[in-house]
mmCIF file of C-alpha atoms in Angstrom:
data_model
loop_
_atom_site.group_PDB
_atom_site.id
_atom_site.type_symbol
_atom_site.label_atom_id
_atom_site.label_comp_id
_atom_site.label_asym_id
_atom_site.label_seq_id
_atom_site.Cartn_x
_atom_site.Cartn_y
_atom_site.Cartn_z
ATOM 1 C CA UNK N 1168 0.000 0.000 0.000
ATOM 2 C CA UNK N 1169 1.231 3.676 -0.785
ATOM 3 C CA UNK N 1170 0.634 5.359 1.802
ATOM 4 C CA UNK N 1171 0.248 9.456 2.228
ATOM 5 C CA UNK N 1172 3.727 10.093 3.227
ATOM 6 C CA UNK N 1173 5.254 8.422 0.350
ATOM 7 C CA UNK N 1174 5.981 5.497 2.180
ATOM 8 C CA UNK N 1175 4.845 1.974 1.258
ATOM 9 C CA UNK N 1176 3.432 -0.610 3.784
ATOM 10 C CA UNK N 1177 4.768 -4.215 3.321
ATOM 11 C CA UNK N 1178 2.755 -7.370 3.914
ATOM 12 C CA UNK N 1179 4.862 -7.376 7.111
ATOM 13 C CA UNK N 1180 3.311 -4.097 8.039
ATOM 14 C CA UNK N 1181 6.834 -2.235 8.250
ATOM 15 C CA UNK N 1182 7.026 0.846 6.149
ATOM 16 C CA UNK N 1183 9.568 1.637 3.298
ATOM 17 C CA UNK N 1184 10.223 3.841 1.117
ATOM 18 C CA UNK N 1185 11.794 1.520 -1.672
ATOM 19 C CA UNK N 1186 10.020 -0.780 -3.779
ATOM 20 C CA UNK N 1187 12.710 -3.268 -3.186
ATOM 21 C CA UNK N 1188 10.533 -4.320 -0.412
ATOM 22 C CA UNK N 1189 8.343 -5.836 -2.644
ATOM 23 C CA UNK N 1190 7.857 -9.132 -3.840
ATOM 24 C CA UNK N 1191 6.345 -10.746 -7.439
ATOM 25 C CA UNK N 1192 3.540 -12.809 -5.762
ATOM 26 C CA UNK N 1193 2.351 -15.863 -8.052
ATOM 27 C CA UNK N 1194 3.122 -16.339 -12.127
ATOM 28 C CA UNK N 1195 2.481 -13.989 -14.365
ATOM 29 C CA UNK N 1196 -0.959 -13.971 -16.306
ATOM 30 C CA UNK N 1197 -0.488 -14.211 -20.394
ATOM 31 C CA UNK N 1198 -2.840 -11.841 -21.908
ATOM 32 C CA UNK N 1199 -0.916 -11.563 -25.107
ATOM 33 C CA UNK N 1200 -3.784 -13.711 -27.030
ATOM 34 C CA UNK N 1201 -6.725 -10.941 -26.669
ATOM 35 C CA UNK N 1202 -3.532 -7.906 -25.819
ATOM 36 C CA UNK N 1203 -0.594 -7.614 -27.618
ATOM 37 C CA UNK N 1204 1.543 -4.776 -26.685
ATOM 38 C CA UNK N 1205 0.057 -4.637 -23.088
ATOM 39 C CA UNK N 1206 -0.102 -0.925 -21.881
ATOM 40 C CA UNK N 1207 -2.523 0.065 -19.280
ATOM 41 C CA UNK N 1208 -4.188 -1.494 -16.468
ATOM 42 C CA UNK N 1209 -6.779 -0.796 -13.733
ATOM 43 C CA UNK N 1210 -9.025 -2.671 -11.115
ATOM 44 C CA UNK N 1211 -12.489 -2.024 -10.149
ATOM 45 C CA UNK N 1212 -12.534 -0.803 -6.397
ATOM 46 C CA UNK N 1213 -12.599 -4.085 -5.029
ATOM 47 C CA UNK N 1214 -10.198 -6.292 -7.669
ATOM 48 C CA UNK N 1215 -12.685 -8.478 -8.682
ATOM 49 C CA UNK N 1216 -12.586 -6.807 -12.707
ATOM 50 C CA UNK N 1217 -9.165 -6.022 -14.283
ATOM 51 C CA UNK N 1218 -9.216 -3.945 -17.001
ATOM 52 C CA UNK N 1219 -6.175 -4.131 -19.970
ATOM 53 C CA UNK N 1220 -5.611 -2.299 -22.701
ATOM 54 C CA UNK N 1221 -3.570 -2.730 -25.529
ATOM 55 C CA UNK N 1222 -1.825 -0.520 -28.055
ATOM 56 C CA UNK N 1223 -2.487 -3.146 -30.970
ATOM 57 C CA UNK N 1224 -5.622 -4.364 -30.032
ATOM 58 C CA UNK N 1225 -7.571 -0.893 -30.193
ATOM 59 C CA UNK N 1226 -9.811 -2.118 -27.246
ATOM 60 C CA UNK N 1227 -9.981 -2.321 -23.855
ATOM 61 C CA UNK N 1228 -10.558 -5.820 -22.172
ATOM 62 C CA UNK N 1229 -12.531 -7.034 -18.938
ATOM 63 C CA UNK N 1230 -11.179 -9.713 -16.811
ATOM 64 C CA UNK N 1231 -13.246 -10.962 -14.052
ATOM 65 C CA UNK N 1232 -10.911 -12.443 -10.925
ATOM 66 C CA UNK N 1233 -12.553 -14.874 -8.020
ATOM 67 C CA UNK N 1234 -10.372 -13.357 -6.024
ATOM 68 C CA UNK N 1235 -10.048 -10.024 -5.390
ATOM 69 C CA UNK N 1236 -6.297 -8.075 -7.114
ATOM 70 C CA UNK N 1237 -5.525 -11.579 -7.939
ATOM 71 C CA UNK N 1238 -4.162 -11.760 -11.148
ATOM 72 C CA UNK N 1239 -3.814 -15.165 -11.191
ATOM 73 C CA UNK N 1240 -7.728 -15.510 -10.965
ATOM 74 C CA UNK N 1241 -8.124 -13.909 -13.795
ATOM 75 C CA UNK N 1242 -10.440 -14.801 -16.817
ATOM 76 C CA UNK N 1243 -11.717 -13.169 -19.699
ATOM 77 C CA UNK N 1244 -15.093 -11.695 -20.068
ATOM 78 C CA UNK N 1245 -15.502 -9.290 -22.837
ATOM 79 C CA UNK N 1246 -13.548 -6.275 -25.116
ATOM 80 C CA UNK N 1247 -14.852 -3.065 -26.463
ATOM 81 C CA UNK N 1248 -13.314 -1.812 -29.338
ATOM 82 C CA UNK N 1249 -12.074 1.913 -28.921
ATOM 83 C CA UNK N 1250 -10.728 1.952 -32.384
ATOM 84 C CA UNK N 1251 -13.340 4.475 -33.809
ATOM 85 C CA UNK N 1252 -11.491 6.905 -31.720
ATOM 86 C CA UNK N 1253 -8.123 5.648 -30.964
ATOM 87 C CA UNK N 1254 -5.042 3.555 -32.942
ATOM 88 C CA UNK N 1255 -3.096 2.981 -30.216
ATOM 89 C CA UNK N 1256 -4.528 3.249 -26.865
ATOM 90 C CA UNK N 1257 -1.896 3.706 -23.810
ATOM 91 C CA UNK N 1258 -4.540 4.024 -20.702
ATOM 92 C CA UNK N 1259 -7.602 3.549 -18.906
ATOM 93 C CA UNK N 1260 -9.574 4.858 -16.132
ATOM 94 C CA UNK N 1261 -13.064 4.988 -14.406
ATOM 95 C CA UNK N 1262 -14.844 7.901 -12.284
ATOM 96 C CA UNK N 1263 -15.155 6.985 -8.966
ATOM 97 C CA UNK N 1264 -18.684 5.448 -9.548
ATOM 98 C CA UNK N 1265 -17.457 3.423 -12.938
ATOM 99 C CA UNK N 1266 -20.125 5.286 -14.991
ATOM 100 C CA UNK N 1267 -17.613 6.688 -16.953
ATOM 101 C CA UNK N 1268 -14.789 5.388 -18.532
ATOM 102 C CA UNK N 1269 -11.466 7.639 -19.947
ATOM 103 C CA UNK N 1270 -8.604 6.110 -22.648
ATOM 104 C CA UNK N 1271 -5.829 7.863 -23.763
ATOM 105 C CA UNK N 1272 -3.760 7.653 -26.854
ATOM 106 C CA UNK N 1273 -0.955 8.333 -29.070
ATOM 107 C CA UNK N 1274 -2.653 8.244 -32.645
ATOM 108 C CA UNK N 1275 -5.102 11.243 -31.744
ATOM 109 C CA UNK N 1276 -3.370 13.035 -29.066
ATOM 110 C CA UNK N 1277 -6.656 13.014 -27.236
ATOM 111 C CA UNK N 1278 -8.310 11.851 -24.160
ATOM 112 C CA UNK N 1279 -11.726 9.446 -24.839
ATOM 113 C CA UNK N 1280 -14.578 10.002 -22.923
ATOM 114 C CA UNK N 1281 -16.943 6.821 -22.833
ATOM 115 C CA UNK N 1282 -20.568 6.531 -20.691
ATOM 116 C CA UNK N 1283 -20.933 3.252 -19.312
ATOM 117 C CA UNK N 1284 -25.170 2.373 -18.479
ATOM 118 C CA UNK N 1285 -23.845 -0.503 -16.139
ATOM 119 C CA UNK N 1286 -20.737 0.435 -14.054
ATOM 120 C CA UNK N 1287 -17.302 -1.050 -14.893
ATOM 121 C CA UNK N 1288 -19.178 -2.993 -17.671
ATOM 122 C CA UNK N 1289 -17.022 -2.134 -21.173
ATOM 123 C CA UNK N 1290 -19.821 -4.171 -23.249
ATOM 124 C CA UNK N 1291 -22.153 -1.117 -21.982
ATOM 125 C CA UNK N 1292 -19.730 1.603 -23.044
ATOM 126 C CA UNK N 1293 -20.700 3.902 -25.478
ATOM 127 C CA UNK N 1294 -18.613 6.883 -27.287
ATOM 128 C CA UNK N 1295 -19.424 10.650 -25.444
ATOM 129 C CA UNK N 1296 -16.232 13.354 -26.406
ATOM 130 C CA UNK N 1297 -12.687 13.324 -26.973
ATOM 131 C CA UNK N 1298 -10.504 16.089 -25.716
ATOM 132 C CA UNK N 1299 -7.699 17.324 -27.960
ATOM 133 C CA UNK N 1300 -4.710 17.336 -25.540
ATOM 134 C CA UNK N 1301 -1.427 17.610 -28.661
ATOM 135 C CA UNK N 1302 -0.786 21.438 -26.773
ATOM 136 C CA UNK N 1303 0.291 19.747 -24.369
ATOM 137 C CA UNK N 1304 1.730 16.630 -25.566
ATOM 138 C CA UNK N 1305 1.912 14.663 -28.932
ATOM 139 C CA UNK N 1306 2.074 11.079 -27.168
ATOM 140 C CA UNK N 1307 -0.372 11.164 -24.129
ATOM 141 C CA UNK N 1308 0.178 7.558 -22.100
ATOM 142 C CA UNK N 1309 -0.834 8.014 -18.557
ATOM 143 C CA UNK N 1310 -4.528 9.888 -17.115
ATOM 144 C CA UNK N 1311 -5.624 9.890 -13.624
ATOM 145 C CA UNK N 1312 -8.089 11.972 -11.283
ATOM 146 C CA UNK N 1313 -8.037 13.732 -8.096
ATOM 147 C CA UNK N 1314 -10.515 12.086 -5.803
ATOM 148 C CA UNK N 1315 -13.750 14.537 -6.156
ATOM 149 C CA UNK N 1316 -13.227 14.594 -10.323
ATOM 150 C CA UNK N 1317 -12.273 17.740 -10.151
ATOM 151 C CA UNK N 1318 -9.005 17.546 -11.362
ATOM 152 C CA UNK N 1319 -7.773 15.726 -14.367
ATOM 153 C CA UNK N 1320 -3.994 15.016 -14.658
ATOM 154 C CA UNK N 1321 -1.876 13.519 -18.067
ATOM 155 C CA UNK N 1322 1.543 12.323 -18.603
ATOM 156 C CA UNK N 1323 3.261 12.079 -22.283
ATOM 157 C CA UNK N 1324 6.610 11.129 -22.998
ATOM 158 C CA UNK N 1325 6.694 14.140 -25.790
ATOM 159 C CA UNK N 1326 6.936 16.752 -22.933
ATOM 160 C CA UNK N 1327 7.851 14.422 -20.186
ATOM 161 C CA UNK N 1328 5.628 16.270 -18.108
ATOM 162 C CA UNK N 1329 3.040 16.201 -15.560
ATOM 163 C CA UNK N 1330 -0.281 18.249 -16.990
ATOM 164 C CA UNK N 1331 -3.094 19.140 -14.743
ATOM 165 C CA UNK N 1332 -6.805 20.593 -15.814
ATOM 166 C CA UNK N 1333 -9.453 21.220 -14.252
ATOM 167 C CA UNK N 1334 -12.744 20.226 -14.620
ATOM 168 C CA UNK N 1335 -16.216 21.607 -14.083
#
């Protein structure tokens, strides 16, 4: 766990504030069949749906694990295509209620904005905006929000910068 100081809490319940503490738990999971060139990942809040996404699949795919942030749990349940909007998507994220689902990528500089009708359900997504972000970098890879939704933040490795908007 990464906690607020910067610190990490080990299954021993010590603190660091190395990641050498940690440990690869289990063998890894093969998604290279329905992901190649694996970029982005995310859990639902309790780990029992992994969501992939892959910069030559054009889609982001649902993984339902019995148990919870357990990769090796993991099967597959179903891909929706972002490909109408993106080449080569680099990441994914969900509002805090999973009604709402944001990709970016490198093909159209832009961040996708998706409504989902059934939260953290990608067979119910359906296409809203896309926001135009190549003033502030041509190869957007990372997105993530402040905790309210306020706050929207981007990394690229054009400008190798952090980028923070805000949002109404």
């Amino acid at each position: 766990v990464v906690n607020e100081d910067a610190t990490l809490t080990v299954a021993d319940g010590s603190n660091s504030t190395t990641v050498d503490a940690a440990t690869v738990d289990g063998s890894p999971v093969d998604v290279s069949s329905q992901l190649p060139n694996l970029r982005g990942i995310t859990f639902n809040t309790d780990g029992t749906k992994m969501f992939l996404i892959g910069e030559s699949s054009d889609a982001v795919s649902e993984y339902h694990l019995t148990t919870g942030f357990d990769v090796s749990t993991a099967s597959f349940d179903s891909s929706f295509s972002v490909s109408g909007q993106e080449g080569k998507p680099m990441s994914v994220k969900f509002n805090n209620d999973a009604t709402k689902m944001f990709i970016t990528g490198t093909v159209s500089d832009s961040i996708h904005e998706y409504t989902l009708s059934t939260a953290f359900d990608v067979s119910t997504a359906s296409f809203v905006d896309s926001l135009d972000v190549s003033d502030k970098d041509l190869n957007p890879f990372g997105i993530d929000f402040n905790n309210d939704g306020t706050k929207m933040f981007i990394t690229g490795t054009v400008s190798d910068s952090i980028h923070e908007y805000t949002l109404s």
